[in-house]
Structure formats: structure tokens, C-alpha cells
Amino acid sequence: MAFALAGIRLPTVRTSRLSARSRFQGGQMAADLAFLSRKPIKVPFLGSSSDADPAYTTVSATGKVLVPGTESDDVPSTLPTSSTEAASSNLQSFEDKVEPDAGQTSTTSELTGAESTSEGDKGSNSSQAKERVEDAEEKPRCVPPPGSGRRIYEIDPLLKGHQSHLDYRYSQYRKMRNMIDQCEGSLDAFSRGYEKFGFERSASGVTYREWAPGAKWATLIGDFNNWNPNTNVMTQNEYGVWEVFLPNHADGSPPIPHGSRVKIRMDTPSGIKDSIPAWIKYSVQAPGEIPYNGIYYDPPEEEKYVFQHPQPKAPKSLRIYESHVGMSSPEPKINTYASFRDDVLPRIKRLGYNAVQIMAIQEHSYYASFGYHVTNFFAPSSRFGTPDELKSLIDRAHELGLLVLMDVVHSHASNNVLDGLNQFDGTDSHYFHPGPRGHHWMWDSRLFNYGSWEVLRFLLSNARWWLEEYKFDGFRFDGVTSMMYIHHGLAVGFTGNYNEYFGYATDVDAVVYLMLVNDMIHGLYPEAVTIGEDVSGMPTFCIPIRDGGIGFDYRLHMAIPDKWIEIMKLKDEDWKMGEIVSTLTNRRWLEKCVAYAESHDQALVGDKTIAFWLMDKDMYDFMALDRPSTPRIDRGISLHKMIRLVTMGLGGEGYLNFMGNEFGHPEWIDFPRDVQHLPNGMVIPGNNNSYDKCRRMFDLGDADYLRYRGMQEFDQAMQHLEDKYGFMTSDHQYISRMDEGDKMIVFERGDLVFVFNFHWTNSYFDYRVGCLKPGKYKVVLDSDDKLFGGFNRIDHTAEYFSTDGSYDNRPRSFLVYAPSRTVVVYALSEE
């Protein structure tokens, strides 16, 4: 591992080489973790481009266009760059070099503990809100010191075979914590880089700072100085940080008007280059232009959004509604923060979810990247509205009791040179690794150098910015597998062999960054939730950092959707109950998972949703209730419900659904795009920039004359069932039956007994199922209910009395009717 403080690289001792054998296949496979399944579960072991969009206009709620509609300015293009590396002679903190301007005040406020007194208010700058801000109690926040990092060996004794690697990893984490404390004061101070870099407003003016060690000269240009490069020339310190102070005008007005365009012009090894400031808080694409412009966003106090509602406490079990603001309208258009706030959030609440995960928040100049090719990390996407409108959305979600999780991208960055960080200072090695290591060949993007001091400051501050400024309640970290391994998990089939996780293939710098960011988040925002997208099954991923883990709260259980796709390609008689159960329960002890049958990945063009796999083209003609159904439709609706509930019932401690899939949204997602001509001569067809398949037709799920309605009603009932009984996080979990002949799965989770019959024709009368507790049981959920598009074969008034005597290793049992392709959930009667 090596790291750098503003340019100086410090070598560290390399660990001894560990064996790292991998299976190479065409794609990724999730690791087999069955031997470390959650202990309370009893499971029998089984054998077996161009980043540019068509122009559009960004308008705020008041109708103001934040980009002047005048003629566009001529922005020089950037030439190819060469790699340079700045050096520094000592480790003195940059923070010690920066003197705050006179009269400088904090621009952020803590609202922890603020109480809501207004039901319908969307967040005007009211006096009541100000009083709540002033009266809110400021709780002291700090990141606790590192622990011993040794408990992981008690949790998983198999880790002792790789203790040298894990001890080295933890020592590097401790070393970084110590250096941050010594050089920056604390991790708290280090993660507030947005208070020093970028634009800093004070009572006397505006200071602009930028880390660009490769630049030889720099100046701030924009509408405010008529783009004159000689007006606001910047000075550079020994750490490669450029700075300029702009005093207020004589009348006291700010030197840079709110909403005006800004860029930094630099003389670099690649020539003269104009860039959007790296720490910009807002950027937009002007009508008729391809490049984006940085926007100085500092509205007057009376126009700033003031949060009205306190952030909800993190629920014990997460039920996440994954969403994308732009494609959340039934109309073929880019939707807005305001429309999502008013139309989609109430829907999410009604459906019974307790968290909304929002994709594509960070600005990305290429819309079809789904938000994963980020260009401006601190700027909310201007396609959907203004920063204040995003705050209003989040505040409304909090009013509804919903957590708001952000899909944050720290795994890579857009290779866009005009709008993003790529070759920002004219070098190849500024924020990223130089050479091939700095390029992700499959994603066509740049890869961060997590061993760089200023990269750590940038990313840690970025995570904190979204929590502090926008009141997000946590993150889903994208592409964590790619971060943790130098091979990025490409063409590697993870088998669960520990040699695959601990060795030279592991990027220790990246793992230490993940530990630091989780440390910062959980230390300063104890209620915040972090979820990591990891397909590899990295051990210790969700173990607290003090115990030697990486510190995530949840891991996305990515093997589940892959398994469902694999199964749905088979005939019904070839579905293996044991394989389904094994995949769903294949997770590490004490490490929580978010389970999902499908996410946005499965809905993208080139793949199929579960509904489309099951029903295919019949969905176009046979979903109306006034028309006869088909066997394919009947089968598809039944299995769609069963797949989702068995995934929630066994797959983890959290659950996720991508918007629209709750009612089996037809077809796929296809973002508007032009024909692409690749450098190798390949041509990727476009879709004439059509938005037709880049929307969510919620009206299908709401229509009482369509069969989609039944699937949506079932999903809603499923969420409310979990809300009432809390079965996902119950300590009591027992799988009593996996019958390959009957195609039955029976299990207990919490106080509920789940009975799944996957058989395509056989229904079973007086079918005995085991249970733990004695008493009278009743039906609490039935997928065959007419409300859910079923055939109404279950009598909900029936009572089921348990009898003593061992059955399927349970002390008691009761008899049920199990119709074909149906799941019924039983609970003890409260009478």
C-alpha cells in the first residue's frame, strides 16, 4: 500500500504473498458461503463513449433558468495529457496553511431532534422552521478511536489462516487514522473538505480553492468577470492547491452572482484547459450546448430551503424501494424532483416500504449511464431540478417516515475530460491511478487512487456532504467488488475459497478507504445506513471496524437474482427446492444482507424482468381482466408472487425492489441514446433518443381492470406483513421441509409459518407442516387470494390447531390445504 499527502507518496511494507487461485469464467459468480450461513437457520447441506446528451433546459420551481440563455462561450478543448506527479517536502496539513477569512460563518445547521409541526408544508423558509433549527440540540459527534480489530477471528476461525493479511489491512487502517489525526486534527475535520475547497463564502467575499498539482498556472473565469482570464489569477501553494479571493462589491453584494457560470482555466502539461471546478455544487447543460457548465449556487437566505422534518430513525428491517427520479414518470420524459416528491413518495409509503433508494443523484453528463459515470461528485443532477428541490424531496420523504438512501458512486468516475475529473489538471494521475490501472476496460471509466491523501479527502468529504447538506440517511455504495480487487471481479468466479479474498489481488488501499468512510459515517451519523454492492462474498464485509471488519451494515445479496434467472430458464419440474433455499440462505454469520429478486440491473435493455421472463409476449395481449387469461399468464402471475415472498422470507435482513417491478412492469429499460461509433470500428445502434422505455407506467399497477393490479396488491400486502411481524430480523429461523417430489418449501421465520407449493398441478389436502409453538393458527397472507389475482382456493375463516408430536424435526405440526403454485403464511391467532 502506498499513499500520498497532496502529492508526496509514502511507501509502506508489503505483506507476504498469499495464494490466490481463481476460477476464470465469462462473468462473475457469487461466492459459495453456505458453510458460514447465519447460524440460527437450519439448512440441510446439499450436493451441488461519449458523455453528452441532447440539449435540454433546467428550470427551477419558480421558473428561473439558472443558465443564462445568451450565446455560448468558446471553451477550448483539452489535448491528450501526460502523467505528472507533484511532490511535497513535508507532511504539514493543508488545513494549517489556510486562514479563514474574516467574518466567516458556517453555512450548515444540525436538525437532529427537530420536531415537525406542519403536516403539508413542503419546506418554505418559515419562521417556525428557523425556530426548530435554533432550538435543536446539537449532539456532540466524534469518530471513536480504532479498536483492536481481533474479534473477527472469534467470529470466523477460518480467518486465522489469513491473519497476516488481515492484520496488515487493519494496521494500514490504524496508520491512516493516526496520520489523519496528526495532520488534519481528526477524521471529522478531514471529511469537511467542502468547507475549504471549491467556493467558500464569507462575510467579506468568496474564496475559491482547487487541488491541481499538475497545473502550471490557473485562473477563475465565468460570467462574473466576463470570462476574462486575467482578472482573477490564482496562486499555488507547495501542496498543489490553487487559491484566489474575490472581495465583495462596494455595495456589499457577492462578487459572484448566484446562478452564474464558472470554470477554472489552467495551463497544464496538455495545454490550456477549462474545467468545471472539482468541488462544484451544481452544474448544468445549457440549451443547444454539449459541455456542462459549473454553476455558482448560493441563493439568498430567504430562498434557501429549510428542512421542516426530523430524519427518521433507522428501522430494524429495511424494505427498500429502489428508484430513479428521471424515469419515474408514466410519460416519456425526464421527470423532476418535485414530481417525484408529490407523486412517487406517497406511492412508496402506501406500498409499505420504509426506505427509498435513489439512483443517479450525482451529476452525470451521459444520461444513459444510469448515473454511474459521475462527472460532478458534489452536484445533484440538474436534469431533475435544483438542489433545493432535491432537499424538498428528501424532507417530504422524512415527513412520511421514509429513509432516503443515495446510490453513491465512489468505485469509478466518468472518463469525460470536458465535464469531469478525468485529466482535470492535464495529467493522467491526478485523482486516478496512472496507466492501465487507472482505467476500467469494461466500464470505460477512470479508477480512483485510494492511496492518495487528497483523493481520500475528496471522497470522504463527498460522502459527508450528502449526509450533512441534503440529509440523506445513508448510502448504497456501488461497485464495491470492483474497488476491493485489482482484477475488479471481472472474469472471476468466486467460489468462497479464502485465498480469493486475501492476497495480491486485493486492493488494500481501497479496502482501507471503505473502512474509513464507514468509520466516518457511523461515527458522525450513528443512524445512517451503509449498504455495499459486493458479489464476491468478501469475509468481514459487514463486521464493525473495531472488530476488524470493513464496516458496512448490509451486503446486497447479489447471487439471488442470478439464481432466479437461471431457474426461470428451466422447466417447472426441473426447479430444485434445495437450490432455491441454499442460494437464499447462503450468507455469512452476523453479516446482514439485503435480498432482492430483481433490481434495476435485471430491468435494463438486454435483460428481462422476472415478469417478462415468466410471461413474455403474452403480457401485451392478456393482462386485461375482461379477456381470457392464458396458461402462461396464470403461471407467471402465481410464480411472480411466490418468488418475491420466498426471497423476502429467506434471503436476508432487508429487502429491495426496483420501482415498477412490484406489479410486474412490462418490457425493459432503455435510455434515450444516439448511435455510437466506437474507436475500434464497432457501431452500437441507438433508439432515436426515445424516452418510451425510460419511464415507469404506474397506471398499470393502479388499474383495477388489469391483472397488474393483483401483483401490486400482493407486494403491498407482503410489505405490510413484514412491517407487522418483523420476520426478516427475527432470531428464530428454521427450514423444516424441502421436498423435491412435492415441490414444497416450509419454514418458520419469527412467529410465522411459510408454506410454498411450487408444483404446477398438484394441490395437497391435509398436508402436515411442522411448527414450534402450540395453539390455533390462522391465514395472514395467501397468494391465491382473488385480490391478488388468484383463484380463491383458501378459506380464510378456517382455523388450524397444532398437535404435539415430532414432525420434520419440529415439536408440533398442523394440517393445511396447499394449492398448486401458491404460498400461504400462517400465524398464531391473537384470540
PDB file of C-alpha atoms in Angstrom, residues 327 332 603 605 620 665-672 687 690-697:
ATOM      1  CA  MET A 327     -37.623   7.735 -15.307  1.00  0.00           C
ATOM      2  CA  PRO A 332     -41.950   9.537 -21.894  1.00  0.00           C
ATOM      3  CA  ALA A 603     -34.668  -4.444 -15.943  1.00  0.00           C
ATOM      4  CA  VAL A 605     -32.223  -3.472 -22.091  1.00  0.00           C
ATOM      5  CA  TYR A 620     -49.102  -7.447 -24.358  1.00  0.00           C
ATOM      6  CA  HIS A 665     -43.725  -3.778 -15.158  1.00  0.00           C
ATOM      7  CA  PRO A 666     -43.600  -4.965 -18.769  1.00  0.00           C
ATOM      8  CA  GLU A 667     -40.636  -4.711 -21.096  1.00  0.00           C
ATOM      9  CA  TRP A 668     -37.230  -3.294 -20.252  1.00  0.00           C
ATOM     10  CA  ILE A 669     -35.452  -0.012 -19.511  1.00  0.00           C
ATOM     11  CA  ASP A 670     -33.782   1.663 -22.452  1.00  0.00           C
ATOM     12  CA  PHE A 671     -32.399   5.167 -22.009  1.00  0.00           C
ATOM     13  CA  PRO A 672     -32.544   7.626 -24.910  1.00  0.00           C
ATOM     14  CA  ASN A 687     -33.017   4.278 -30.278  1.00  0.00           C
ATOM     15  CA  SER A 690     -36.597   7.805 -27.405  1.00  0.00           C
ATOM     16  CA  TYR A 691     -37.921   8.023 -23.847  1.00  0.00           C
ATOM     17  CA  ASP A 692     -40.639   5.463 -24.496  1.00  0.00           C
ATOM     18  CA  LYS A 693     -38.918   2.733 -22.489  1.00  0.00           C
ATOM     19  CA  CYS A 694     -37.319   5.073 -19.992  1.00  0.00           C
ATOM     20  CA  ARG A 695     -40.363   5.556 -17.781  1.00  0.00           C
ATOM     21  CA  ARG A 696     -42.493   3.709 -15.236  1.00  0.00           C
ATOM     22  CA  MET A 697     -46.137   3.184 -16.170  1.00  0.00           C
TER      23      MET A 697
END
